[in-house]
Short mmCIF file of C-alpha atoms in Angstrom, two decimals:
data_model
loop_
_atom_site.label_atom_id
_atom_site.label_comp_id
_atom_site.label_asym_id
_atom_site.label_seq_id
_atom_site.Cartn_x
_atom_site.Cartn_y
_atom_site.Cartn_z
CA MET A 231 -119.72 -54.04 5.05
CA GLY A 232 -121.60 -53.65 8.32
CA GLN A 233 -125.10 -54.82 9.03
CA ARG A 234 -126.52 -51.30 9.03
CA ALA A 235 -125.01 -50.58 5.64
CA GLN A 236 -126.41 -53.84 4.27
CA ALA A 237 -129.86 -53.04 5.66
CA ALA A 238 -129.74 -49.53 4.24
CA GLY A 239 -128.61 -50.89 0.88
CA GLY A 240 -131.45 -53.40 0.83
CA CYS A 241 -134.01 -50.72 1.63
CA LEU A 242 -132.57 -48.45 -1.04
CA ILE A 243 -132.63 -51.25 -3.61
CA ALA A 244 -136.25 -52.04 -2.70
CA ALA A 245 -137.25 -48.40 -3.18
CA VAL A 246 -135.42 -48.21 -6.51
CA GLY A 247 -137.10 -51.43 -7.65
CA ALA A 248 -140.54 -50.13 -6.69
CA GLY A 249 -139.83 -46.91 -8.58
CA ALA A 250 -138.66 -48.83 -11.63
CA GLY A 251 -141.79 -50.98 -11.55
CA LEU A 252 -143.96 -47.87 -11.29
CA ALA A 253 -142.10 -46.17 -14.14
CA LEU A 254 -142.46 -49.25 -16.32
CA TRP A 255 -146.17 -49.44 -15.54
CA CYS A 256 -146.68 -45.76 -16.42
CA VAL A 257 -145.52 -46.35 -19.99
CA GLY A 258 -148.76 -46.69 -21.90
CA ALA A 259 -151.03 -46.68 -18.85
CA GLN A 260 -153.17 -43.94 -20.36
CA GLY A 261 -153.96 -46.15 -23.34
CA ARG A 262 -154.77 -49.14 -21.16
CA ILE A 263 -157.16 -47.18 -18.95
CA ARG A 264 -159.04 -45.41 -21.74
CA ARG A 265 -160.16 -47.70 -24.50
CA PHE A 266 -161.83 -46.64 -27.72
CA GLU A 267 -165.63 -46.51 -27.38
CA GLN A 268 -165.57 -48.31 -24.06
CA GLY A 269 -165.70 -47.21 -20.46
CA PRO A 270 -162.51 -46.90 -18.46
CA ASP A 271 -160.88 -50.15 -17.38
CA TRP A 272 -160.19 -49.67 -13.67
CA SER A 273 -158.61 -53.10 -13.28
CA VAL A 274 -155.45 -51.50 -14.61
CA LEU A 275 -155.19 -49.54 -11.35
CA TYR A 276 -156.13 -52.19 -8.80
CA ALA A 277 -154.56 -55.21 -10.50
CA GLU A 278 -151.68 -54.15 -12.74
CA LEU A 279 -150.25 -51.30 -10.67
CA PRO A 280 -149.64 -53.24 -7.42
CA LEU A 281 -148.25 -56.19 -9.36
CA ALA A 282 -145.83 -53.94 -11.24
CA VAL A 283 -144.59 -52.27 -8.05
CA LEU A 284 -144.28 -55.56 -6.14
CA GLY A 285 -142.65 -57.26 -9.11
CA GLY A 286 -140.08 -54.48 -9.45
CA THR A 287 -139.34 -54.65 -5.74
CA ALA A 288 -139.02 -58.44 -5.75
CA LEU A 289 -136.79 -58.45 -8.82
CA ALA A 290 -134.48 -55.78 -7.41
CA LEU A 291 -134.19 -57.51 -4.03
CA GLY A 292 -133.60 -60.87 -5.70
CA LEU A 293 -130.76 -59.45 -7.76
CA TRP A 294 -129.33 -57.72 -4.69
CA ALA A 295 -129.42 -60.97 -2.69
CA LEU A 296 -127.79 -62.87 -5.55
CA ALA A 297 -125.01 -60.30 -5.84
CA HIS A 298 -124.51 -60.34 -2.07
CA ARG A 299 -124.30 -64.14 -2.03
CA ILE A 300 -121.79 -64.21 -4.88
CA ARG A 301 -119.71 -61.49 -3.24
CA SER A 302 -119.69 -63.27 0.15
CA ARG A 303 -118.35 -66.52 -1.34
CA ARG A 304 -115.11 -64.83 -2.38
#
């Protein structure tokens, strides 16, 4: 596999990981933002959302790097 294909694969994996983190964060976000008889909790947007997206990206890239390392040893 060429360097350009590896770079494109890494970028694609990063985008997929960010999307997966965002999708996972969206599950139940409405309930976390609006709480019963309380004001909205905006920390869900500025704390949890970036962490979910960055965590999904980091996890996907880590798995991609591990698979690439295992594949290159063969």
